Amino acid sequence: MEDKGLSFADQSLSLNSAEDAKTIVSAIEKCPCLVFFNLQGNTLGIDAAKEIGHALAKHGSHLKHALWQDMFTGRLKSEIPIVLEHLSAGLLTANVRLSELDLSNNAFGPIGMQGLVKLLNSPVCYELQTLRLMNNGLGIGGAKMLAKALIDNYYASTKAGTPFKLKVLIAGRNRLENEGIIALSKFFSLVKTMEEITIPQNGIYCKGILALSQSLLQNPNLKVLDVQDNLLTVLGAEALANVLPKLKNLKHLNIADCLIKSKGALAIAEALNVHESLENLDVSFNEINGESGIILTKALCDKINLKEYNINGNRFGIETIDIISNTLKESNKDKTLGSFSGDEGECSSDEEDNDENAEESSRTIDSEDCDISTSYTDETADLMKDMAVGEVKLVKNSTDIVNFEILVNQLMDIAGRYQNSNDKDTLDTCFELYKTAYTNATKELKFVDLTNLLLVKHGLIKSEDKNFQLRKDVGRCLEVLKVAVENKNVIPEPSRCILSFMLKKKYSFQ
C-alpha cells in the first residue's frame, strides 16, 4: 500500500490557474489509494493550490507522504502561506494523518512558516514521523516558530489521545544558529522519540550544541546525528562525547568541519570505547593532529558494524596516514577508510603547541559563550556541571564600560581607508584598536559578544536586525581583518580561530 500514489516530480510544471491544475486534479480523482503525493520540482500558485486542495479533500484520505520539495520557484513569499493553507485545508477535510512531510529546498523563510505552522498544529500532523525542512532559510525567527508549533502539536495530540512521536527532523542549511537549536532542543527533550537529527551548516556554536546534547539524553533511540559544518569547538565535542555512551542505538555520527581539534577528537575517542553500534563516523576537516587521529582510529577497531570512516582533511602527514591505514587493516576494517586527499600534512611542534594552548584558552571562552541568558540557562548550567567541563570564574564588569559597537565602528572607519599591504600605518592603527577591544572584552566578559559583533559587521554572519546594512567599504575592512587574523599577536587565539573559520567559508564560495 505504501507504494501507491502519484508523482509529478521534476516535470517543471508551472501551476498558476485552476486550469493549469486540471491534469493533477484529474489524476488525484482517478487514484484509488493516494498514499504518496510528490510535487517536487514544480511551481505552485494560489489558484492551482486551491483546486488541488479541493481534490485532496475528496480523494486524499489515505495520504501519508506529502513530498513537496522545491515547489515555490519564482513565487512571491507572500503567496507561500496561502498555498500551504489551501493544501492543508484539503488534508484536514479528508481527515488525513501524515507520516512524512517534505518541504525541503523551498526558501520560504519565516513568512512561509506561517502557513506551515497552521499545518503542523492541525490533527493532520498528529502522527507525523518524518519532517524534512532542508534549506528553507528559516533563520532564528523561523526556527522558533517551528519549535513552538512542534511543542503545541505534542500537547494537542497528547490531549487527543495520540501523542506526537516525531522520529526524523532534517533541517540543515537554515541559519538556525544558537537560539534556533536551543528552541528546537526543548522540543526534542519533550518528545523523547527522535531517531534522526540532521542539522548541518546552521551557524551553531558551543552553547547551542550544549543545549542539543542535553536534549539527546532524553532520546535514547537516536540513530543518526549530523551536525557537520557547525562550530562545535572542543567544548561542543566534549558535550557530545558525554552523551554518546547513552545513545546505544546511534549508527551515524557526522561532526565533520566542526573545529573539534585534537582534544575534541580524544573526547570522542574515549566515548566510542564503550559505544558498540556505530556504523559511520565522519570527523574530517577538524584540525586533528596525528596522535589524536591514531587514538581515535584505535577506538574504532572493535566496532563490528563499522562501514565508513572519514578522517580526511586533518593534520596527519604520510607517516600517521600509514599507521591509521595499517591499524584498520589489522582489524579487517581497512575498507571502511575514506580518502586522505585533503590531508593538511603533519603539524610542526610549534603549531601543535599553539593549538594546545588555544584549546585550553577556548575552554574558558566557550564556557562563557555557553552561559545562556535565556530561559535555558538553568538547564544548560546543569548540563555543564554534569559534563565536568570546568568552571568559569566570573569577573565583575569594570565601572568604565566600553561601548564595543562604537569601538568597532571606529576601527572599521580606519580600516575602510586601507589601500594595500604597504599601508602599514592603517594596519598598525587597526591592530592597536583590535588589541584594545579584546583587552576590554576579556575584562568585561564580552569576549564572545565582541567576536559576534565583528562577524556581523563584516558580513560573515547574518544580522537579526532587519535594518542593518553592510558598509560600502566592508571589502577593505575584510582585508584588514584577514591580515589581523593571520598575525598571531593581534587577536586572541580562540576568537582568531572562529574568525579564520568564517573568513575561509566566505571566500571559498566566491
Coordinates of C-alpha atoms in Angstrom, one line a residue:
M1 CA 0.0 0.0 0.0
E2 CA 2.9 2.4 0.7
D3 CA 4.0 2.3 -2.9
K4 CA 0.6 3.7 -4.2
G5 CA 0.2 7.3 -5.1
L6 CA 1.1 10.0 -7.6
S7 CA 4.4 11.5 -8.7
F8 CA 4.8 14.6 -10.8
A9 CA 8.4 15.0 -9.7
D10 CA 10.7 17.3 -11.7
Q11 CA 8.3 18.0 -14.5
S12 CA 8.9 21.7 -14.2
L13 CA 5.1 22.4 -14.3
S14 CA 4.1 26.0 -13.8
L15 CA 0.8 25.6 -12.0
N16 CA -0.8 29.1 -11.7
S17 CA -4.5 28.8 -12.5
A18 CA -7.3 26.4 -11.8
E19 CA -7.0 25.4 -15.5
D20 CA -3.3 24.6 -15.0
A21 CA -4.1 22.2 -12.1
K22 CA -6.6 20.1 -14.1
T23 CA -4.1 17.4 -15.0
I24 CA -3.1 16.9 -11.4
V25 CA -6.7 17.2 -10.1
S26 CA -7.8 14.5 -12.6
A27 CA -5.0 12.2 -11.6
I28 CA -6.0 12.6 -7.9
E29 CA -9.6 11.8 -8.7
K30 CA -8.7 8.7 -10.5
C31 CA -6.2 7.4 -7.9
P32 CA -7.9 4.8 -5.8
C33 CA -5.4 4.9 -3.0
L34 CA -3.3 8.1 -2.8
V35 CA -0.7 7.2 -0.2
F36 CA 2.1 9.4 -1.5
F37 CA 1.8 12.7 -3.5
N38 CA 5.0 14.1 -5.0
L39 CA 5.0 17.6 -6.4
Q40 CA 8.8 18.1 -6.2
G41 CA 10.3 20.4 -8.8
N42 CA 7.2 22.1 -10.0
T43 CA 6.0 25.6 -9.1
L44 CA 2.6 26.0 -7.4
G45 CA 0.5 29.2 -7.3
I46 CA -2.5 30.1 -5.2
D47 CA -5.4 29.3 -7.6
A48 CA -3.9 26.0 -8.6
A49 CA -3.2 25.1 -5.0
K50 CA -6.9 25.8 -4.2
E51 CA -8.1 23.3 -6.8
I52 CA -5.6 20.7 -5.7
G53 CA -6.7 21.2 -2.1
H54 CA -10.3 20.6 -3.1
A55 CA -9.3 17.4 -4.9
L56 CA -7.4 16.2 -1.8
A57 CA -10.4 16.9 0.4
K58 CA -12.4 14.4 -1.6
H59 CA -9.9 11.8 -2.5
G60 CA -6.9 12.2 -0.2
S61 CA -7.9 10.3 2.9
H62 CA -5.2 7.7 2.5
L63 CA -2.3 10.2 2.1
K64 CA 0.7 9.5 4.3
H65 CA 3.6 11.1 2.4
A66 CA 3.4 14.7 1.2
L67 CA 6.6 15.2 -0.9
W68 CA 6.6 18.8 -1.7
Q69 CA 10.3 19.8 -2.3
D70 CA 11.2 22.7 -4.5
M71 CA 7.7 23.8 -5.1
F72 CA 7.8 27.6 -5.0
T73 CA 10.4 28.6 -7.5
G74 CA 9.5 32.1 -8.8
R75 CA 6.7 32.6 -6.3
L76 CA 6.4 35.6 -4.0
K77 CA 7.0 34.8 -0.4
S78 CA 3.5 36.2 0.4
E79 CA 1.9 33.5 -1.8
I80 CA 3.5 30.6 0.0
P81 CA 1.5 30.7 3.3
I82 CA -1.7 30.9 1.3
V83 CA -0.7 27.9 -0.9
L84 CA 0.1 25.9 2.1
E85 CA -3.2 26.8 3.7
H86 CA -5.1 25.6 0.7
L87 CA -3.3 22.3 0.7
S88 CA -3.7 22.0 4.4
A89 CA -7.4 22.7 4.3
G90 CA -7.8 19.8 1.8
L91 CA -5.9 17.4 4.1
L92 CA -7.8 18.5 7.1
T93 CA -11.2 18.0 5.4
A94 CA -10.1 14.5 4.3
N95 CA -9.0 13.7 7.9
V96 CA -5.5 12.9 6.6
R97 CA -2.8 11.7 9.1
L98 CA 0.5 12.3 7.5
S99 CA 3.6 10.2 8.5
E100 CA 6.0 12.2 6.3
L101 CA 6.2 15.9 5.2
D102 CA 9.0 17.1 3.0
L103 CA 9.2 20.8 2.2
S104 CA 12.9 21.0 1.6
N105 CA 14.5 23.4 -0.8
N106 CA 11.7 25.9 -0.6
A107 CA 13.2 29.2 0.5
F108 CA 10.1 30.5 2.2
G109 CA 11.8 31.7 5.4
P110 CA 9.8 32.9 8.5
I111 CA 7.0 34.1 6.2
G112 CA 6.4 30.7 4.8
M113 CA 6.5 29.2 8.3
Q114 CA 3.2 31.0 9.0
G115 CA 1.4 28.6 6.6
L116 CA 3.4 25.6 7.8
V117 CA 2.7 26.4 11.5
K118 CA -1.1 26.0 10.8
L119 CA -0.5 22.7 9.2
L120 CA 1.8 21.4 12.0
N121 CA -0.8 22.5 14.6
S122 CA -3.6 20.6 13.0
P123 CA -4.6 16.9 13.5
V124 CA -3.1 16.2 10.0
C125 CA 0.3 16.1 11.7
Y126 CA -0.5 14.3 15.0
E127 CA 1.0 11.1 13.6
L128 CA 3.9 12.8 11.7
Q129 CA 7.1 10.8 12.0
T130 CA 9.4 12.5 9.4
L131 CA 9.7 16.2 8.8
R132 CA 12.2 17.4 6.2
L133 CA 13.0 21.1 6.0
M134 CA 16.4 21.2 4.3
N135 CA 17.4 24.6 3.0
N136 CA 14.3 26.6 3.8
G137 CA 16.0 29.8 5.1
L138 CA 14.2 29.7 8.4
G139 CA 16.6 31.8 10.4
I140 CA 16.3 32.2 14.1
G141 CA 12.7 33.5 13.9
G142 CA 11.5 30.7 11.7
A143 CA 13.2 28.1 13.9
K144 CA 11.5 29.5 17.0
M145 CA 8.1 29.3 15.2
L146 CA 8.9 25.7 14.2
A147 CA 9.8 24.7 17.7
K148 CA 6.7 26.3 19.1
A149 CA 4.5 24.6 16.5
L150 CA 6.0 21.2 17.3
I151 CA 5.6 21.7 21.0
D152 CA 2.0 22.8 20.6
N153 CA 1.4 19.7 18.4
Y154 CA 2.8 17.5 21.1
Y155 CA 0.4 18.8 23.7
A156 CA -2.6 18.9 21.4
S157 CA -2.0 15.4 20.1
T158 CA -1.4 14.1 23.6
K159 CA -4.7 15.6 24.8
A160 CA -6.4 13.9 21.8
G161 CA -5.0 10.6 22.9
T162 CA -2.4 10.2 20.1
P163 CA 0.8 11.6 21.4
F164 CA 3.1 13.2 18.8
K165 CA 6.1 10.8 18.1
L166 CA 8.3 12.6 15.6
K167 CA 11.3 10.5 14.7
V168 CA 13.2 12.4 12.0
L169 CA 13.9 16.1 11.7
I170 CA 16.1 17.3 8.8
A171 CA 16.7 21.0 9.0
G172 CA 20.2 21.7 7.5
R173 CA 21.2 25.0 5.9
N174 CA 18.6 27.1 7.7
R175 CA 20.7 29.6 9.7
L176 CA 19.2 28.2 12.9
E177 CA 22.2 29.5 15.0
N178 CA 22.3 29.0 18.7
E179 CA 18.9 30.4 19.5
G180 CA 17.2 28.3 16.9
I181 CA 18.7 25.0 18.0
I182 CA 18.1 25.9 21.7
A183 CA 14.4 26.3 20.9
L184 CA 14.2 23.1 19.0
S185 CA 16.1 21.2 21.7
K186 CA 13.3 22.0 24.1
F187 CA 11.0 20.0 21.7
F188 CA 13.5 17.2 21.5
S189 CA 13.5 16.9 25.3
L190 CA 9.8 16.9 25.4
V191 CA 9.0 14.4 22.6
K192 CA 11.7 11.8 23.5
T193 CA 11.2 9.8 20.3
M194 CA 13.9 11.3 17.9
E195 CA 15.8 8.8 15.8
E196 CA 17.5 11.2 13.4
I197 CA 18.6 14.9 13.8
T198 CA 20.3 16.3 10.7
I199 CA 21.2 20.0 11.1
P200 CA 24.4 20.7 9.1
Q201 CA 25.5 24.2 8.1
N202 CA 23.5 26.2 10.6
G203 CA 25.9 28.6 12.3
I204 CA 25.5 26.7 15.6
Y205 CA 28.2 27.4 18.2
C206 CA 29.1 25.8 21.5
K207 CA 26.1 26.8 23.6
G208 CA 23.7 25.6 21.0
I209 CA 25.5 22.2 21.0
L210 CA 25.3 22.1 24.8
A211 CA 21.5 22.5 24.7
L212 CA 21.2 19.9 21.9
S213 CA 23.4 17.5 23.9
Q214 CA 21.1 17.8 26.9
S215 CA 18.1 17.0 24.8
L216 CA 19.8 13.9 23.3
L217 CA 19.9 12.4 26.8
Q218 CA 16.1 12.3 26.5
N219 CA 16.2 10.5 23.2
P220 CA 18.0 7.2 23.7
N221 CA 16.7 5.8 20.4
L222 CA 18.7 8.3 18.3
K223 CA 20.3 6.6 15.3
V224 CA 21.6 9.5 13.2
L225 CA 23.2 12.7 14.3
D226 CA 24.6 15.1 11.7
V227 CA 26.0 18.4 12.9
Q228 CA 28.7 18.9 10.3
D229 CA 29.9 22.4 9.4
N230 CA 28.8 24.0 12.7
L231 CA 31.3 25.5 15.2
L232 CA 31.4 22.9 18.0
T233 CA 35.0 23.5 19.1
V234 CA 36.5 21.4 21.9
L235 CA 33.7 22.0 24.4
G236 CA 31.0 21.1 22.0
A237 CA 32.8 17.8 21.2
E238 CA 33.2 17.1 24.9
A239 CA 29.4 17.7 25.4
L240 CA 28.6 15.2 22.6
A241 CA 31.2 12.8 24.0
N242 CA 29.4 12.7 27.3
V243 CA 26.1 11.7 25.9
L244 CA 27.4 9.2 23.3
P245 CA 27.6 6.3 25.7
K246 CA 23.9 6.7 26.5
L247 CA 22.9 6.7 22.8
K248 CA 23.2 2.9 22.4
N249 CA 21.4 2.9 19.0
L250 CA 23.5 5.6 17.3
K251 CA 24.7 4.4 14.0
H252 CA 25.7 7.5 12.1
L253 CA 27.7 10.4 13.6
N254 CA 28.8 13.3 11.4
I255 CA 30.9 16.0 13.1
A256 CA 33.0 17.0 10.0
D257 CA 34.3 20.5 9.7
C258 CA 33.3 21.5 13.2
L259 CA 36.7 22.6 14.5
I260 CA 36.8 20.0 17.3
K261 CA 40.6 19.8 17.1
S262 CA 42.8 17.2 18.7
K263 CA 41.3 17.3 22.2
G264 CA 37.8 17.2 20.9
A265 CA 38.8 14.1 18.9
L266 CA 40.2 12.5 22.1
A267 CA 37.0 13.1 23.9
I268 CA 35.0 11.4 21.1
A269 CA 37.5 8.5 21.0
E270 CA 37.1 7.9 24.7
A271 CA 33.3 7.9 24.4
L272 CA 33.4 5.4 21.5
N273 CA 35.4 2.9 23.5
V274 CA 32.0 1.9 25.1
H275 CA 29.9 2.6 22.0
E276 CA 29.2 -0.6 20.1
S277 CA 26.7 0.1 17.4
L278 CA 28.4 2.8 15.3
E279 CA 28.4 2.3 11.5
N280 CA 29.5 5.6 10.1
L281 CA 31.8 8.2 11.6
D282 CA 32.9 11.4 9.8
V283 CA 35.4 13.6 11.6
S284 CA 37.0 15.1 8.5
F285 CA 38.5 18.7 8.4
N286 CA 38.8 19.2 12.1
E287 CA 42.5 20.2 12.6
I288 CA 43.1 16.9 14.4
N289 CA 46.8 16.0 14.9
G290 CA 48.4 12.7 14.2
E291 CA 48.5 11.4 17.8
S292 CA 44.8 12.1 18.3
G293 CA 43.9 10.6 14.9
I294 CA 45.6 7.3 15.8
I295 CA 43.9 7.1 19.2
L296 CA 40.5 7.8 17.6
T297 CA 41.2 5.1 14.9
K298 CA 42.1 2.5 17.6
A299 CA 38.8 3.2 19.3
L300 CA 37.0 2.0 16.2
C301 CA 38.8 -1.2 15.7
D302 CA 36.4 -3.3 17.8
K303 CA 33.3 -1.8 16.1
I304 CA 31.9 -4.8 14.3
N305 CA 29.3 -2.8 12.4
L306 CA 31.6 -0.1 11.1
K307 CA 31.1 0.6 7.4
E308 CA 32.5 4.1 6.7
Y309 CA 35.2 6.1 8.5
N310 CA 36.1 9.6 7.1
I311 CA 39.1 11.3 8.8
N312 CA 40.3 13.2 5.7
G313 CA 41.5 16.8 5.8
N314 CA 43.2 16.7 9.2
R315 CA 46.9 17.3 10.2
F316 CA 48.5 13.8 9.9
G317 CA 51.2 13.5 7.2
I318 CA 52.3 10.4 5.4
E319 CA 53.6 8.5 8.5
T320 CA 50.4 8.9 10.5
I321 CA 48.3 8.1 7.5
D322 CA 50.2 4.8 7.1
I323 CA 49.7 4.0 10.8
I324 CA 46.0 4.7 10.6
S325 CA 45.6 2.6 7.5
N326 CA 47.6 -0.3 9.0
T327 CA 45.7 -0.1 12.3
L328 CA 42.4 -0.6 10.4
K329 CA 43.9 -3.3 8.2
E330 CA 44.9 -5.3 11.2
S331 CA 41.3 -5.3 12.4
N332 CA 39.9 -6.0 8.9
K333 CA 38.4 -2.6 8.7
D334 CA 40.6 -1.0 6.0
K335 CA 37.8 -1.0 3.5
T336 CA 35.9 1.4 5.8
L337 CA 38.5 4.1 5.4
G338 CA 37.9 7.1 3.1
S339 CA 40.4 9.1 1.1
F340 CA 43.2 11.2 2.6
S341 CA 43.3 13.6 -0.4
G342 CA 42.7 16.7 1.7
D343 CA 45.2 15.9 4.4
E344 CA 46.9 19.1 5.6
G345 CA 50.2 17.4 6.5
E346 CA 51.8 17.0 9.8
C347 CA 51.9 20.0 12.1
S348 CA 55.2 21.4 13.3
S349 CA 55.8 21.2 17.0
D350 CA 55.3 24.9 17.3
E351 CA 51.9 24.7 15.6
E352 CA 50.8 21.9 17.9
D353 CA 51.9 23.8 21.0
N354 CA 49.9 26.8 19.8
D355 CA 46.9 24.6 19.1
E356 CA 47.1 23.1 22.6
N357 CA 47.2 26.5 24.2
A358 CA 44.4 27.7 22.0
E359 CA 42.2 24.7 23.0
E360 CA 42.9 25.3 26.7
S361 CA 42.1 29.0 26.3
S362 CA 38.9 28.2 24.3
R363 CA 37.5 26.2 27.2
T364 CA 37.2 29.4 29.2
I365 CA 35.9 31.5 26.4
D366 CA 33.5 28.8 25.1
S367 CA 32.2 28.2 28.6
E368 CA 31.5 32.0 28.8
D369 CA 29.7 31.7 25.5
C370 CA 27.6 28.8 27.0
D371 CA 26.3 31.0 29.8
I372 CA 23.0 31.3 28.1
S373 CA 20.9 34.4 29.1
T374 CA 17.6 32.8 28.2
S375 CA 15.1 30.5 29.9
Y376 CA 17.5 27.7 29.0
T377 CA 20.2 29.0 31.4
D378 CA 19.5 26.7 34.3
E379 CA 19.2 23.6 32.2
T380 CA 22.5 24.3 30.4
A381 CA 24.2 25.1 33.6
D382 CA 23.1 21.7 34.9
L383 CA 24.4 20.0 31.8
M384 CA 27.8 21.7 32.0
K385 CA 28.0 20.6 35.6
D386 CA 27.2 17.0 34.7
M387 CA 29.7 17.1 31.9
A388 CA 32.5 18.4 34.2
V389 CA 33.7 20.9 31.6
G390 CA 35.2 23.2 34.2
E391 CA 34.1 26.3 36.0
V392 CA 34.2 29.9 34.7
K393 CA 35.4 32.4 37.3
L394 CA 33.3 35.5 36.7
V395 CA 35.0 38.8 36.9
K396 CA 32.9 41.9 37.8
N397 CA 32.5 44.4 35.0
S398 CA 34.6 47.5 35.0
T399 CA 32.9 50.7 36.1
D400 CA 34.1 52.2 32.8
I401 CA 32.0 50.0 30.4
V402 CA 33.3 50.2 26.8
N403 CA 30.8 50.6 24.0
F404 CA 32.1 47.9 21.7
E405 CA 29.9 48.9 18.8
I406 CA 31.3 52.4 18.8
L407 CA 34.9 51.0 19.0
V408 CA 34.3 48.5 16.2
N409 CA 32.8 51.3 14.0
Q410 CA 35.8 53.5 14.7
L411 CA 38.1 50.6 13.8
M412 CA 36.2 50.0 10.5
D413 CA 36.2 53.7 9.7
I414 CA 40.0 53.4 9.7
A415 CA 40.1 50.0 8.0
G416 CA 37.9 51.4 5.3
R417 CA 40.8 53.6 4.1
Y418 CA 43.1 50.6 3.7
Q419 CA 44.9 50.5 0.3
N420 CA 47.3 47.5 0.2
S421 CA 49.8 45.6 2.2
N422 CA 52.2 48.6 2.1
D423 CA 49.7 50.7 4.1
K424 CA 51.5 50.0 7.4
D425 CA 50.0 53.0 9.2
T426 CA 46.4 51.9 8.7
L427 CA 47.3 48.3 9.7
D428 CA 49.1 49.3 12.8
T429 CA 46.3 51.6 14.0
C430 CA 43.7 48.9 13.4
F431 CA 45.8 46.3 15.2
E432 CA 46.0 48.5 18.3
L433 CA 42.3 49.0 18.2
Y434 CA 41.7 45.2 17.9
K435 CA 44.0 44.7 20.9
T436 CA 42.3 47.4 22.9
A437 CA 38.8 46.0 22.1
Y438 CA 39.8 42.4 23.1
T439 CA 41.6 43.5 26.3
N440 CA 38.4 45.3 27.5
A441 CA 36.2 42.5 26.2
T442 CA 38.1 39.9 28.3
K443 CA 37.8 42.1 31.4
E444 CA 34.1 42.6 31.0
L445 CA 33.2 39.0 29.9
K446 CA 32.2 40.3 26.5
F447 CA 34.7 38.3 24.5
V448 CA 32.1 36.3 22.6
D449 CA 29.9 39.4 22.1
L450 CA 32.8 41.2 20.5
T451 CA 33.6 38.3 18.2
N452 CA 30.0 38.0 17.1
L453 CA 29.8 41.8 16.6
L454 CA 32.9 41.6 14.3
L455 CA 31.3 38.7 12.4
V456 CA 28.1 40.7 11.8
K457 CA 29.7 44.0 11.0
H458 CA 31.9 42.3 8.4
G459 CA 29.0 40.3 6.8
L460 CA 30.4 36.9 7.9
I461 CA 27.1 36.0 9.7
K462 CA 23.6 37.4 9.2
S463 CA 22.4 40.2 11.4
E464 CA 18.9 39.7 13.0
D465 CA 18.4 43.5 12.8
K466 CA 16.3 43.9 9.7
N467 CA 17.6 47.5 9.3
F468 CA 21.2 46.6 9.4
Q469 CA 23.2 47.3 6.3
L470 CA 26.8 46.5 5.5
R471 CA 29.2 49.4 5.0
K472 CA 30.2 50.2 1.4
D473 CA 33.8 49.8 2.4
V474 CA 33.4 46.4 4.0
G475 CA 35.6 44.8 1.4
R476 CA 38.6 46.8 2.7
C477 CA 37.6 46.1 6.3
L478 CA 37.6 42.4 5.5
E479 CA 41.1 42.7 4.1
V480 CA 42.3 44.3 7.3
L481 CA 40.5 41.6 9.3
K482 CA 42.2 38.9 7.3
V483 CA 45.6 40.4 7.9
A484 CA 44.8 40.7 11.6
V485 CA 43.7 37.1 11.8
E486 CA 46.9 35.9 10.1
N487 CA 49.0 37.9 12.6
K488 CA 49.0 35.7 15.7
N489 CA 49.8 38.7 18.0
V490 CA 46.7 40.8 17.3
I491 CA 43.5 38.8 18.1
P492 CA 43.4 36.2 20.9
E493 CA 43.5 32.6 19.6
P494 CA 40.0 31.4 20.4
S495 CA 38.5 34.4 18.5
R496 CA 41.1 34.2 15.8
C497 CA 40.1 30.6 15.2
I498 CA 36.5 31.5 14.8
L499 CA 37.1 34.5 12.6
S500 CA 39.5 32.5 10.4
F501 CA 37.0 29.7 10.0
M502 CA 34.3 32.2 8.9
L503 CA 36.6 34.1 6.6
K504 CA 37.6 30.8 4.9
K505 CA 33.9 29.9 4.4
K506 CA 33.2 33.3 2.9
Y507 CA 36.0 33.3 0.4
S508 CA 35.5 29.6 -0.5
F509 CA 32.1 30.5 -2.0
Q510 CA 33.5 33.4 -4.1

